[in-house]
Coordinates of C-alpha atoms and ligand atoms in Angstrom, one line a residue:
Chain A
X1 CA 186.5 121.6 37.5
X2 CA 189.3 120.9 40.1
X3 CA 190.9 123.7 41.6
X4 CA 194.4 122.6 40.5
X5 CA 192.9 123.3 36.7
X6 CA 192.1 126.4 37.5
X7 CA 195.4 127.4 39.1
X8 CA 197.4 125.9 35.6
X9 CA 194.5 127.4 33.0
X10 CA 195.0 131.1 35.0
X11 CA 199.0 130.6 35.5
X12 CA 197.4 131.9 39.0
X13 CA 199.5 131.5 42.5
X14 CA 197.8 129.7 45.7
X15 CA 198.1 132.0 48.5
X16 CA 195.9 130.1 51.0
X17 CA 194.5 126.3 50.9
X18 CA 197.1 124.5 49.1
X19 CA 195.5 121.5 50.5
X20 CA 192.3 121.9 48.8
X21 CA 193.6 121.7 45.4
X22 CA 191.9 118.5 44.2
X23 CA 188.5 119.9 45.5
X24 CA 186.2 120.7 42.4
X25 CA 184.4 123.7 41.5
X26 CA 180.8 123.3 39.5
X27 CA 180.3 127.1 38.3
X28 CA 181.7 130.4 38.1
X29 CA 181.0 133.9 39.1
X30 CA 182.8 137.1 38.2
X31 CA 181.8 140.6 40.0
X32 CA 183.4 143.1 42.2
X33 CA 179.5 143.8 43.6
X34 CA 179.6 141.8 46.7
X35 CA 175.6 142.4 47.2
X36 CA 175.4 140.7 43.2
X37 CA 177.6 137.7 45.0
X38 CA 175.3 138.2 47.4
X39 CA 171.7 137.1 45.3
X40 CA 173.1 133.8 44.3
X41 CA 171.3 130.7 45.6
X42 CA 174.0 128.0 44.4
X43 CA 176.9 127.2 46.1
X44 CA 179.7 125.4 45.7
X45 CA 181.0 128.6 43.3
X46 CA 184.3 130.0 41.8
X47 CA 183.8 133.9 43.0
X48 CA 186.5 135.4 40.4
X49 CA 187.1 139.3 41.6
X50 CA 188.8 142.5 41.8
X51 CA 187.6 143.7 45.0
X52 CA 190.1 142.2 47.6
X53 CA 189.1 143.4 51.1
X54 CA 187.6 142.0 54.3
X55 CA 184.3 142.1 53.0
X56 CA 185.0 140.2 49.6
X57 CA 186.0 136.9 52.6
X58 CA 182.8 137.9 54.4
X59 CA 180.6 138.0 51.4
X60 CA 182.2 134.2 50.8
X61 CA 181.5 133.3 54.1
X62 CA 178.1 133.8 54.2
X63 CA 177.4 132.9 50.3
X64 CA 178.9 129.2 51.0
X65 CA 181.8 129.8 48.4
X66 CA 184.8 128.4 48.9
X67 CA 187.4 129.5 46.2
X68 CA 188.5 132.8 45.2
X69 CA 190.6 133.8 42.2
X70 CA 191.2 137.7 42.7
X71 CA 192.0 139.4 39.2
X72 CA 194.2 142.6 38.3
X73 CA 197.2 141.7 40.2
X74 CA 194.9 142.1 42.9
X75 CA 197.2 141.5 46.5
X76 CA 195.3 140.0 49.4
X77 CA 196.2 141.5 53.0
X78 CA 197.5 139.4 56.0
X79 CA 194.1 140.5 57.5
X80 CA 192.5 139.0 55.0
X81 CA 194.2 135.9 54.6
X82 CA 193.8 135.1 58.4
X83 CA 189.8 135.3 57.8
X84 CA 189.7 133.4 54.7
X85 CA 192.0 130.4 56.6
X86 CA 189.3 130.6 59.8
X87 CA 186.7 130.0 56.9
X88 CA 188.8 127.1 55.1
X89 CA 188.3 129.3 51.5
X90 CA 191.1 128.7 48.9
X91 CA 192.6 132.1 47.7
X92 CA 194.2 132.4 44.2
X93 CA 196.0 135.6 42.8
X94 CA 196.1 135.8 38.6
X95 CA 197.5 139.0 36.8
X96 CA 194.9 138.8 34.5
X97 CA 191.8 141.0 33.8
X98 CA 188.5 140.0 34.8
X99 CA 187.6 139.3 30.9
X100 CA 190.5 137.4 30.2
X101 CA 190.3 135.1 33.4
X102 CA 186.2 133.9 32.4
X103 CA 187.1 133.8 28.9
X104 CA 189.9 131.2 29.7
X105 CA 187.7 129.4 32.1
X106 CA 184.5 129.2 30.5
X107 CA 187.0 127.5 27.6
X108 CA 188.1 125.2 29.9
X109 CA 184.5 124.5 30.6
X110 CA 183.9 126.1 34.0
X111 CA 180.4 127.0 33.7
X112 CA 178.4 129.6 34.0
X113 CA 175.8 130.3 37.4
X114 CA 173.1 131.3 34.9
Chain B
X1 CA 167.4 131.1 72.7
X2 CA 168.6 135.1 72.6
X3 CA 171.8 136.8 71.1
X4 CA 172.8 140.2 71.2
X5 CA 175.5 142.0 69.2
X6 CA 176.4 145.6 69.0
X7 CA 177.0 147.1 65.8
X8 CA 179.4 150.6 65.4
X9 CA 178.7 152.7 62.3
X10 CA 181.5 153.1 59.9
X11 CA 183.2 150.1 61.0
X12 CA 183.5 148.4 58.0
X13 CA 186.7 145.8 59.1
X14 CA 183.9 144.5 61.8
X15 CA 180.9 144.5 59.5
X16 CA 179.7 140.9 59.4
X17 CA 181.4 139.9 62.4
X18 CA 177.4 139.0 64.0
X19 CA 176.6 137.5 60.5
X20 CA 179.7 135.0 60.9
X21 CA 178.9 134.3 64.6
X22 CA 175.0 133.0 63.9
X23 CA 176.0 131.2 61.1
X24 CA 178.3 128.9 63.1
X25 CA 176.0 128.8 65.8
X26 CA 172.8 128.0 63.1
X27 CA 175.8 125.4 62.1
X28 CA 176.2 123.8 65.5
X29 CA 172.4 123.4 65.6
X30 CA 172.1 121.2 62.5
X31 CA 169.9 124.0 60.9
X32 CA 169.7 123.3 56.8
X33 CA 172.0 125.1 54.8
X34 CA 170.1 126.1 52.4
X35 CA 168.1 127.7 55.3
X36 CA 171.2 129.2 56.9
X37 CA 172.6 130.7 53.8
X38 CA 169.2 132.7 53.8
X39 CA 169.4 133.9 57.3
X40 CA 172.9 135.1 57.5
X41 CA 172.7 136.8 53.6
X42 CA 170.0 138.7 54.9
X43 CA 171.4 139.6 58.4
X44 CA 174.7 140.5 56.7
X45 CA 173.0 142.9 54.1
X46 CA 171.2 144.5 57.4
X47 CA 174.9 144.5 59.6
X48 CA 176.4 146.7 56.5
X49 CA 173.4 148.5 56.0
X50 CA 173.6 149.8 59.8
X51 CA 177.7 150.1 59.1
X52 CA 177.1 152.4 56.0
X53 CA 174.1 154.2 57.0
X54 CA 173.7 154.5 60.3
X55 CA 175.6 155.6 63.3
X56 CA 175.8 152.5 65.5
X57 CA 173.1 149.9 66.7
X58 CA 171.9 146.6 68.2
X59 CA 171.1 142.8 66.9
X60 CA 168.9 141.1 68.9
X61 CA 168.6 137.4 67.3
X62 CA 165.4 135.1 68.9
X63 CA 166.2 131.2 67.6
X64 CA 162.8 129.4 68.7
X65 CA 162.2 125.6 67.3
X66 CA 160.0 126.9 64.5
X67 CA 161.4 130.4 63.7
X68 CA 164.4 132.4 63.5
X69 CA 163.5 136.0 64.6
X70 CA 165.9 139.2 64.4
X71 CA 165.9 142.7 65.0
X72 CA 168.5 145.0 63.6
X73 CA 167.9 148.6 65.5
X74 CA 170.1 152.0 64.7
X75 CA 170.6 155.4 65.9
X76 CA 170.8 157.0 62.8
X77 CA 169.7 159.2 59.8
X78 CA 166.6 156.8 59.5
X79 CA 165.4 156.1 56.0
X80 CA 162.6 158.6 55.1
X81 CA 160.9 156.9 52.1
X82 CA 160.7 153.0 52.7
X83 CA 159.3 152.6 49.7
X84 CA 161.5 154.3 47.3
X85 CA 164.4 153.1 49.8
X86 CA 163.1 149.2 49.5
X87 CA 163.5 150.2 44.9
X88 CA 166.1 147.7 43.5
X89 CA 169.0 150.6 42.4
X90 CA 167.9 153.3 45.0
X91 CA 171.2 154.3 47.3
X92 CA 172.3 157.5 48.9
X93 CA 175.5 155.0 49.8
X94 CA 179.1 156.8 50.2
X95 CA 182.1 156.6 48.2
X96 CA 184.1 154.2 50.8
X97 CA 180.6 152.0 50.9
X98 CA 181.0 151.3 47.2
X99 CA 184.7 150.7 47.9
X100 CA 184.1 147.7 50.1
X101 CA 182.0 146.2 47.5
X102 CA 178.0 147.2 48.5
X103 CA 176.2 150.3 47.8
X104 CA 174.2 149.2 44.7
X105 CA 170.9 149.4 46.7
X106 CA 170.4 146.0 46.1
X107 CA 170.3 145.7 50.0
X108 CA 167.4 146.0 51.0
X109 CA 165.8 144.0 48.1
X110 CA 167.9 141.2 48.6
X111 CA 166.6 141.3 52.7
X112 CA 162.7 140.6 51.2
X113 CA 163.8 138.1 48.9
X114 CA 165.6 136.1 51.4
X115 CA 163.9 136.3 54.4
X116 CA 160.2 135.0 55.1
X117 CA 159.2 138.6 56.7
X118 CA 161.1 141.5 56.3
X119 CA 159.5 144.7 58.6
X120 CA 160.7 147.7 58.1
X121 CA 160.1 151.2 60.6
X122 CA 162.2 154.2 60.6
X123 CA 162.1 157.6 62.3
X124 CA 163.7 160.2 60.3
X125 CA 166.4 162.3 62.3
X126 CA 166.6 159.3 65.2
X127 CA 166.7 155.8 63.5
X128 CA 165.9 152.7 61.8
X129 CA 164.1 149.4 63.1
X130 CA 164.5 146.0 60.2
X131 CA 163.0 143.0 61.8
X132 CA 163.7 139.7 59.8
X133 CA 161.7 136.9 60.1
X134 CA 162.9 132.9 59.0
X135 CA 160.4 130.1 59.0
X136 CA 162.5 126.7 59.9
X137 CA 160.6 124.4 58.7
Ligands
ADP1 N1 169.8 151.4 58.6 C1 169.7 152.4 57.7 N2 169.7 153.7 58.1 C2 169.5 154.7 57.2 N3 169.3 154.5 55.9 C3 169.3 153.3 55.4 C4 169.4 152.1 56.3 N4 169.3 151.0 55.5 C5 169.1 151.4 54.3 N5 169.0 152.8 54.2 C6 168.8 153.6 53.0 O1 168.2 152.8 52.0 C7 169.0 152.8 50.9 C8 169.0 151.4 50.2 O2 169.5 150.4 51.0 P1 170.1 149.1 50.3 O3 169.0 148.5 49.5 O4 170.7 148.2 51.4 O5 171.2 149.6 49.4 P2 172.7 150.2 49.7 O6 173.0 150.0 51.1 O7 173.5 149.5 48.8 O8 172.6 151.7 49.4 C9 170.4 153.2 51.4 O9 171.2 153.7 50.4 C10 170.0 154.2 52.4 O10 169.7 155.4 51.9
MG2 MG1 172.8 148.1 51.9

């Protein structure tokens, strides 16, 4: 799924990687467990979370994803968006709840890591 | 080739900082992905492990042609039970370490599954030694 489809399903805001917009995404994963982020051997991944700190970019970093959506009118830092620019990773922010985000993107056919 | 990074407990802003610097090194040296996602998930897990746990400590990362060797060593608490610390679930992990997104002791467990020898010695009272292990080809 392109990333632009996932900005318009979530009615989400890009805050970093506007660029990147046409880029697709295969599958999806939802958790606020960065060591569960963290046992995942595909990449190429949607990470859709609630935790939005240093760590959450790290975690990215290392797991080879490269798009975020953070949930519950979750605000990302200026800390955090420098990191996540050094690491070319596309930020999104969406007001809506972790359940209501996946249930609108597994609709839209993102699919599932397992 | 040898690299060396110091590690302060409780820093969690820094934690990950030696992770990121390997990878784009492993990066620069046309290692496999696949290969370098293992290496740095593992190191990284070990880099918060020492943030959380311990008080501070040293990496020491060995890249031959055939192997990546590192050694994570801490002052710290030490782990007294290796066993029961290496359980999937087991964590004596603080508040703030849950905050930042870890502290489900899944750690340790995810360290053994990604690496191709995970060592593990620890002195209770003075400190921890993990030594990682990564087969390149
Ligand atoms: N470097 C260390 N120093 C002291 N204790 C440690 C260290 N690494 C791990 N431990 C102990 O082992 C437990 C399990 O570690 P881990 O699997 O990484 O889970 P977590 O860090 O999420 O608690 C920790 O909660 C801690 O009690
Ligand atoms: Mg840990």
């Amino acid at each position: 799924m392109k990333i632009a489809e996932i900005v318009k399903t979530l009615d989400g805001s890009v805050i970093l990687g506007k660029e990147n917009l046409e880029k697709d995404v295969e599958m999806g994963f939802a958790s606020d467990l960065m060591s569960d982020v963290l046992t995942l051997q595909t990449s190429n991944i949607l990470l859709i979370t609630g935790l939005s700190n240093v760590q959450t970019i790290r975690t990215a970093e290392m797991a080879d994803i490269t798009c975020i959506v953070m949930v519950r009118n979750k605000k990302v830092t200026s800390e955090i968006i420098d990191l996540a620019n050094e690491n070319n990773i596309v930020i999104i922010e969406c007001c809506y709840s972790m359940f209501k985000t996946c249930g609108l993107l597994f609709q839209a056919g993102l699919k599932p890591v397992y | 080739m040898h690299f060396q990074y110091s590690i302060e407990g409780g820093d969690f802003s820094r934690a990950g900082n030696a992770s990121s610097q390997l990878k784009k090194l492993l990066k620069q040296l046309n290692v496999d992905s696949q290969l370098i996602k293992r290496i740095v998930v593992a190191l990284y897990e070990g880099e918060v492990n020492i943030v959380a746990h311990a008080h501070r400590g040293t990496i020491d990362v060995d890249i031959e042609p055939d192997k990546v060797f590192i050694r994570l060593s801490d002052e710290g608490p030490g782990i007294p039970d290796i066993k029961q610390a290496m359980k999937e679930g087991y964590s004596t992990a603080s508040q703030k370490v849950r905050e930042m997104g870890f502290g489900a002791g899944m750690g340790l467990p995810n360290m053994l599954k990604n690496a191709d020898k995970l060592n593990i010695e620890s002195e209770p009272g003075k400190g921890t030694i993990v030594e990682l292990t990564t087969l390149l080809r």
